[in-house]
């Protein structure tokens, strides 16, 4: 069973649309951390956010926002007013004690923002 | 340099050959990770170093894969008797001390193609 599921393989939107990328995770640990990374066409993974299991406050950073809900084991990522530069593959990842902090990644969601 | 660097950026080899991939982590980071990313997939954990020692090598697929970090800084991933299935992007990441809450910073990767 996958520990991190990103059900959306590809999403295509038009510039200025809002878009939400879904992430569902599975863990037995009570202490764990969730991450989002962006992988633009250049290939390098860029860190976006980290969230610990004890903090369910939503976070906003500019056009980006994250919604963490332990009740549904989800950590969704919303981009408001998308731009062409947001086009990339986005990965959700889990770090848990059981895996000694090694990141467990989802398969990623490829976002295409068209002008 | 400020970030994680990896060399070479691309490597083409023939089936059965030996290859070495190098990673230079962020200065001062004691934790170093290797991941492998196949086309259309998320990165998958290979091995984790804490200082000079391999703290977790559970992700290495078989005994053809080996990694070292002799001085606790630069690491080399070694693949013997390469197979076409080894073709992938090999990513290196580092974090300050290896705690599960720490952000891992990734290098640009080495794209390996086995013909």
mmCIF file of C-alpha atoms in Angstrom:
data_model
loop_
_atom_site.group_PDB
_atom_site.id
_atom_site.type_symbol
_atom_site.label_atom_id
_atom_site.label_comp_id
_atom_site.label_asym_id
_atom_site.label_seq_id
_atom_site.Cartn_x
_atom_site.Cartn_y
_atom_site.Cartn_z
ATOM 1 C CA UNK A 1 0.000 0.000 0.000
ATOM 2 C CA UNK A 2 1.253 3.427 -0.857
ATOM 3 C CA UNK A 3 2.124 5.593 2.085
ATOM 4 C CA UNK A 4 1.747 8.823 0.148
ATOM 5 C CA UNK A 5 -0.902 9.018 -2.535
ATOM 6 C CA UNK A 6 -1.218 11.807 -5.037
ATOM 7 C CA UNK A 7 -4.216 10.700 -7.036
ATOM 8 C CA UNK A 8 -3.984 13.448 -9.632
ATOM 9 C CA UNK A 9 -1.370 12.483 -12.184
ATOM 10 C CA UNK A 10 -1.743 15.571 -14.342
ATOM 11 C CA UNK A 11 -3.677 18.813 -14.029
ATOM 12 C CA UNK A 12 -3.994 21.490 -16.663
ATOM 13 C CA UNK A 13 -5.324 24.967 -15.889
ATOM 14 C CA UNK A 14 -5.402 28.354 -17.519
ATOM 15 C CA UNK A 15 -3.421 31.179 -15.994
ATOM 16 C CA UNK A 16 -5.117 32.922 -13.070
ATOM 17 C CA UNK A 17 -7.201 29.887 -12.159
ATOM 18 C CA UNK A 18 -6.913 28.455 -8.668
ATOM 19 C CA UNK A 19 -5.772 24.855 -8.422
ATOM 20 C CA UNK A 20 -5.584 22.348 -5.559
ATOM 21 C CA UNK A 21 -3.180 19.431 -5.496
ATOM 22 C CA UNK A 22 -4.253 16.550 -3.281
ATOM 23 C CA UNK A 23 -2.070 14.473 -0.985
ATOM 24 C CA UNK A 24 -3.218 11.622 1.243
ATOM 25 C CA UNK A 25 -0.772 9.879 3.543
ATOM 26 C CA UNK A 26 -0.667 6.807 5.735
ATOM 27 C CA UNK A 27 1.403 6.327 8.891
ATOM 28 C CA UNK A 28 1.193 4.637 12.271
ATOM 29 C CA UNK A 29 3.570 7.093 13.888
ATOM 30 C CA UNK A 30 2.119 9.841 16.046
ATOM 31 C CA UNK A 31 5.050 12.111 15.236
ATOM 32 C CA UNK A 32 5.652 12.708 11.579
ATOM 33 C CA UNK A 33 6.334 15.483 9.119
ATOM 34 C CA UNK A 34 4.860 16.296 5.742
ATOM 35 C CA UNK A 35 6.595 18.160 2.951
ATOM 36 C CA UNK A 36 5.835 19.580 -0.444
ATOM 37 C CA UNK A 37 8.521 19.899 -3.101
ATOM 38 C CA UNK A 38 8.379 21.443 -6.561
ATOM 39 C CA UNK A 39 10.293 19.931 -9.468
ATOM 40 C CA UNK A 40 10.416 22.346 -12.422
ATOM 41 C CA UNK A 41 11.482 21.163 -15.879
ATOM 42 C CA UNK A 42 15.113 21.785 -14.895
ATOM 43 C CA UNK A 43 14.773 18.786 -12.586
ATOM 44 C CA UNK A 44 15.953 20.074 -9.212
ATOM 45 C CA UNK A 45 13.619 19.461 -6.283
ATOM 46 C CA UNK A 46 12.776 22.711 -4.530
ATOM 47 C CA UNK A 47 11.496 22.665 -0.956
ATOM 48 C CA UNK A 48 8.193 24.487 -0.439
ATOM 49 C CA UNK A 49 6.887 23.687 3.024
ATOM 50 C CA UNK A 50 7.192 21.416 6.050
ATOM 51 C CA UNK A 51 4.379 20.650 8.483
ATOM 52 C CA UNK A 52 4.553 18.592 11.678
ATOM 53 C CA UNK A 53 1.811 16.238 12.842
ATOM 54 C CA UNK A 54 0.952 18.347 15.873
ATOM 55 C CA UNK A 55 0.243 21.533 13.997
ATOM 56 C CA UNK A 56 -2.975 21.527 12.003
ATOM 57 C CA UNK A 57 -2.999 25.233 11.355
ATOM 58 C CA UNK A 58 -3.315 26.069 7.723
ATOM 59 C CA UNK A 59 -0.467 28.009 6.225
ATOM 60 C CA UNK A 60 -0.381 30.682 3.569
ATOM 61 C CA UNK A 61 2.663 31.964 1.749
ATOM 62 C CA UNK A 62 1.851 34.418 -0.965
ATOM 63 C CA UNK A 63 -0.213 32.596 -3.604
ATOM 64 C CA UNK A 64 0.439 29.234 -1.950
ATOM 65 C CA UNK A 65 -1.617 27.733 0.849
ATOM 66 C CA UNK A 66 -1.678 24.371 2.539
ATOM 67 C CA UNK A 67 -4.527 22.591 4.292
ATOM 68 C CA UNK A 68 -3.535 19.864 6.754
ATOM 69 C CA UNK A 69 -6.324 17.651 8.113
ATOM 70 C CA UNK A 70 -5.334 14.752 10.352
ATOM 71 C CA UNK A 71 -8.904 13.443 10.398
ATOM 72 C CA UNK A 72 -8.672 12.637 6.701
ATOM 73 C CA UNK A 73 -4.866 12.156 6.581
ATOM 74 C CA UNK A 74 -4.598 14.821 3.928
ATOM 75 C CA UNK A 75 -2.193 17.647 3.246
ATOM 76 C CA UNK A 76 -3.492 19.535 0.239
ATOM 77 C CA UNK A 77 -1.754 22.352 -1.587
ATOM 78 C CA UNK A 78 -3.574 25.227 -3.277
ATOM 79 C CA UNK A 79 -2.122 27.711 -5.721
ATOM 80 C CA UNK A 80 -4.211 30.842 -6.095
ATOM 81 C CA UNK A 81 -4.183 32.791 -9.345
ATOM 82 C CA UNK A 82 -1.827 30.325 -11.016
ATOM 83 C CA UNK A 83 0.951 31.536 -13.289
ATOM 84 C CA UNK A 84 2.851 29.882 -16.130
ATOM 85 C CA UNK A 85 5.932 29.710 -13.878
ATOM 86 C CA UNK A 86 3.997 27.403 -11.568
ATOM 87 C CA UNK A 87 4.168 24.679 -14.219
ATOM 88 C CA UNK A 88 6.095 21.811 -12.637
ATOM 89 C CA UNK A 89 5.717 18.445 -10.987
ATOM 90 C CA UNK A 90 4.754 18.743 -7.339
ATOM 91 C CA UNK A 91 5.610 16.066 -4.817
ATOM 92 C CA UNK A 92 4.170 15.442 -1.397
ATOM 93 C CA UNK A 93 6.452 13.547 0.998
ATOM 94 C CA UNK A 94 6.271 11.981 4.459
ATOM 95 C CA UNK A 95 9.003 11.709 7.082
ATOM 96 C CA UNK A 96 8.266 9.395 9.999
ATOM 97 C CA UNK A 97 10.171 7.747 12.821
ATOM 98 C CA UNK A 98 9.541 4.352 11.280
ATOM 99 C CA UNK A 99 11.579 5.275 8.240
ATOM 100 C CA UNK A 100 14.300 7.115 10.210
ATOM 101 C CA UNK A 101 13.492 10.356 8.494
ATOM 102 C CA UNK A 102 13.962 9.127 4.969
ATOM 103 C CA UNK A 103 11.435 10.848 2.778
ATOM 104 C CA UNK A 104 8.626 8.783 1.325
ATOM 105 C CA UNK A 105 7.369 10.495 -1.796
ATOM 106 C CA UNK A 106 4.130 10.316 -3.688
ATOM 107 C CA UNK A 107 4.223 9.829 -7.441
ATOM 108 C CA UNK A 108 3.769 13.509 -8.042
ATOM 109 C CA UNK A 109 1.239 15.696 -9.825
ATOM 110 C CA UNK A 110 2.246 17.387 -13.038
ATOM 111 C CA UNK A 111 0.747 20.865 -13.215
ATOM 112 C CA UNK A 112 0.563 22.681 -16.524
ATOM 113 C CA UNK A 113 -0.490 26.305 -16.461
ATOM 114 C CA UNK A 114 -1.344 27.639 -19.883
ATOM 115 C CA UNK A 115 -1.330 31.345 -20.764
ATOM 116 C CA UNK B 1 28.897 26.508 -3.058
ATOM 117 C CA UNK B 2 25.672 27.090 -1.249
ATOM 118 C CA UNK B 3 23.726 24.044 -2.405
ATOM 119 C CA UNK B 4 24.126 20.332 -2.991
ATOM 120 C CA UNK B 5 26.137 19.559 -6.084
ATOM 121 C CA UNK B 6 26.266 16.362 -8.097
ATOM 122 C CA UNK B 7 28.565 15.177 -10.835
ATOM 123 C CA UNK B 8 28.306 14.230 -13.580
ATOM 124 C CA UNK B 9 24.995 15.759 -14.595
ATOM 125 C CA UNK B 10 24.585 13.098 -17.251
ATOM 126 C CA UNK B 11 26.180 9.691 -17.645
ATOM 127 C CA UNK B 12 25.736 7.296 -20.524
ATOM 128 C CA UNK B 13 27.204 3.840 -20.135
ATOM 129 C CA UNK B 14 26.900 0.389 -21.599
ATOM 130 C CA UNK B 15 25.257 -2.570 -19.931
ATOM 131 C CA UNK B 16 27.716 -4.361 -17.678
ATOM 132 C CA UNK B 17 29.951 -1.358 -17.014
ATOM 133 C CA UNK B 18 30.790 0.204 -13.666
ATOM 134 C CA UNK B 19 29.760 3.782 -12.798
ATOM 135 C CA UNK B 20 30.409 6.208 -9.981
ATOM 136 C CA UNK B 21 28.151 9.124 -9.124
ATOM 137 C CA UNK B 22 29.365 11.870 -6.838
ATOM 138 C CA UNK B 23 27.534 14.084 -4.358
ATOM 139 C CA UNK B 24 28.883 17.110 -2.507
ATOM 140 C CA UNK B 25 26.450 18.103 0.271
ATOM 141 C CA UNK B 26 25.844 21.480 1.830
ATOM 142 C CA UNK B 27 28.800 22.388 4.017
ATOM 143 C CA UNK B 28 28.207 21.382 7.630
ATOM 144 C CA UNK B 29 25.415 18.930 6.890
ATOM 145 C CA UNK B 30 26.120 15.605 8.555
ATOM 146 C CA UNK B 31 23.201 13.729 7.012
ATOM 147 C CA UNK B 32 23.333 12.677 3.361
ATOM 148 C CA UNK B 33 20.728 10.746 1.374
ATOM 149 C CA UNK B 34 20.644 9.086 -2.014
ATOM 150 C CA UNK B 35 17.375 8.645 -3.888
ATOM 151 C CA UNK B 36 16.548 7.233 -7.298
ATOM 152 C CA UNK B 37 13.841 8.709 -9.505
ATOM 153 C CA UNK B 38 12.509 6.711 -12.431
ATOM 154 C CA UNK B 39 10.569 8.399 -15.196
ATOM 155 C CA UNK B 40 7.149 9.534 -14.038
ATOM 156 C CA UNK B 41 7.743 8.453 -10.446
ATOM 157 C CA UNK B 42 8.611 10.108 -7.183
ATOM 158 C CA UNK B 43 12.096 9.735 -5.728
ATOM 159 C CA UNK B 44 12.718 6.466 -3.895
ATOM 160 C CA UNK B 45 15.111 6.197 -0.975
ATOM 161 C CA UNK B 46 18.346 4.270 -1.452
ATOM 162 C CA UNK B 47 20.721 4.977 1.432
ATOM 163 C CA UNK B 48 21.261 7.391 4.315
ATOM 164 C CA UNK B 49 24.605 8.423 5.795
ATOM 165 C CA UNK B 50 25.114 9.941 9.207
ATOM 166 C CA UNK B 51 28.655 11.229 9.097
ATOM 167 C CA UNK B 52 30.884 8.560 7.580
ATOM 168 C CA UNK B 53 28.642 5.603 8.302
ATOM 169 C CA UNK B 54 25.658 4.244 6.416
ATOM 170 C CA UNK B 55 22.872 4.505 8.981
ATOM 171 C CA UNK B 56 20.267 2.929 6.708
ATOM 172 C CA UNK B 57 20.936 1.152 3.414
ATOM 173 C CA UNK B 58 17.616 -0.641 3.253
ATOM 174 C CA UNK B 59 16.694 1.014 -0.027
ATOM 175 C CA UNK B 60 19.611 -0.308 -2.062
ATOM 176 C CA UNK B 61 18.019 -2.653 -4.616
ATOM 177 C CA UNK B 62 20.757 -5.287 -4.653
ATOM 178 C CA UNK B 63 24.448 -5.851 -4.001
ATOM 179 C CA UNK B 64 25.472 -4.190 -7.258
ATOM 180 C CA UNK B 65 24.817 -0.875 -5.535
ATOM 181 C CA UNK B 66 27.229 0.488 -2.956
ATOM 182 C CA UNK B 67 27.897 3.928 -1.513
ATOM 183 C CA UNK B 68 30.653 5.472 0.573
ATOM 184 C CA UNK B 69 31.274 8.685 2.433
ATOM 185 C CA UNK B 70 34.817 8.245 3.773
ATOM 186 C CA UNK B 71 35.364 11.691 5.270
ATOM 187 C CA UNK B 72 31.808 12.536 6.197
ATOM 188 C CA UNK B 73 31.362 15.018 3.389
ATOM 189 C CA UNK B 74 31.442 13.947 -0.264
ATOM 190 C CA UNK B 75 29.682 10.695 -1.083
ATOM 191 C CA UNK B 76 30.038 8.365 -4.040
ATOM 192 C CA UNK B 77 27.336 5.997 -5.232
ATOM 193 C CA UNK B 78 28.827 3.051 -7.076
ATOM 194 C CA UNK B 79 26.951 0.739 -9.418
ATOM 195 C CA UNK B 80 28.585 -2.429 -10.668
ATOM 196 C CA UNK B 81 27.563 -4.432 -13.746
ATOM 197 C CA UNK B 82 25.004 -1.861 -14.756
ATOM 198 C CA UNK B 83 21.696 -3.000 -16.206
ATOM 199 C CA UNK B 84 19.252 -1.148 -18.425
ATOM 200 C CA UNK B 85 16.833 -1.041 -15.499
ATOM 201 C CA UNK B 86 19.310 1.109 -13.581
ATOM 202 C CA UNK B 87 18.565 4.002 -15.931
ATOM 203 C CA UNK B 88 17.103 6.784 -13.817
ATOM 204 C CA UNK B 89 17.921 10.106 -12.207
ATOM 205 C CA UNK B 90 19.976 9.658 -9.056
ATOM 206 C CA UNK B 91 19.330 12.397 -6.536
ATOM 207 C CA UNK B 92 21.388 13.345 -3.544
ATOM 208 C CA UNK B 93 20.084 15.337 -0.590
ATOM 209 C CA UNK B 94 21.539 16.596 2.654
ATOM 210 C CA UNK B 95 20.174 17.855 5.953
ATOM 211 C CA UNK B 96 21.821 19.377 8.997
ATOM 212 C CA UNK B 97 21.800 16.437 11.414
ATOM 213 C CA UNK B 98 19.338 13.881 10.035
ATOM 214 C CA UNK B 99 16.430 14.483 12.401
ATOM 215 C CA UNK B 100 13.088 13.552 10.877
ATOM 216 C CA UNK B 101 11.818 17.129 11.080
ATOM 217 C CA UNK B 102 14.676 18.606 9.110
ATOM 218 C CA UNK B 103 14.302 19.733 5.546
ATOM 219 C CA UNK B 104 16.326 17.798 3.024
ATOM 220 C CA UNK B 105 17.904 19.893 0.293
ATOM 221 C CA UNK B 106 18.356 18.231 -3.054
ATOM 222 C CA UNK B 107 21.001 18.452 -5.716
ATOM 223 C CA UNK B 108 20.248 18.664 -9.435
ATOM 224 C CA UNK B 109 20.689 14.923 -9.906
ATOM 225 C CA UNK B 110 22.700 12.690 -12.207
ATOM 226 C CA UNK B 111 20.787 11.330 -15.163
ATOM 227 C CA UNK B 112 22.096 7.806 -15.816
ATOM 228 C CA UNK B 113 21.361 6.036 -19.082
ATOM 229 C CA UNK B 114 22.421 2.428 -19.499
ATOM 230 C CA UNK B 115 22.414 1.295 -23.112
#
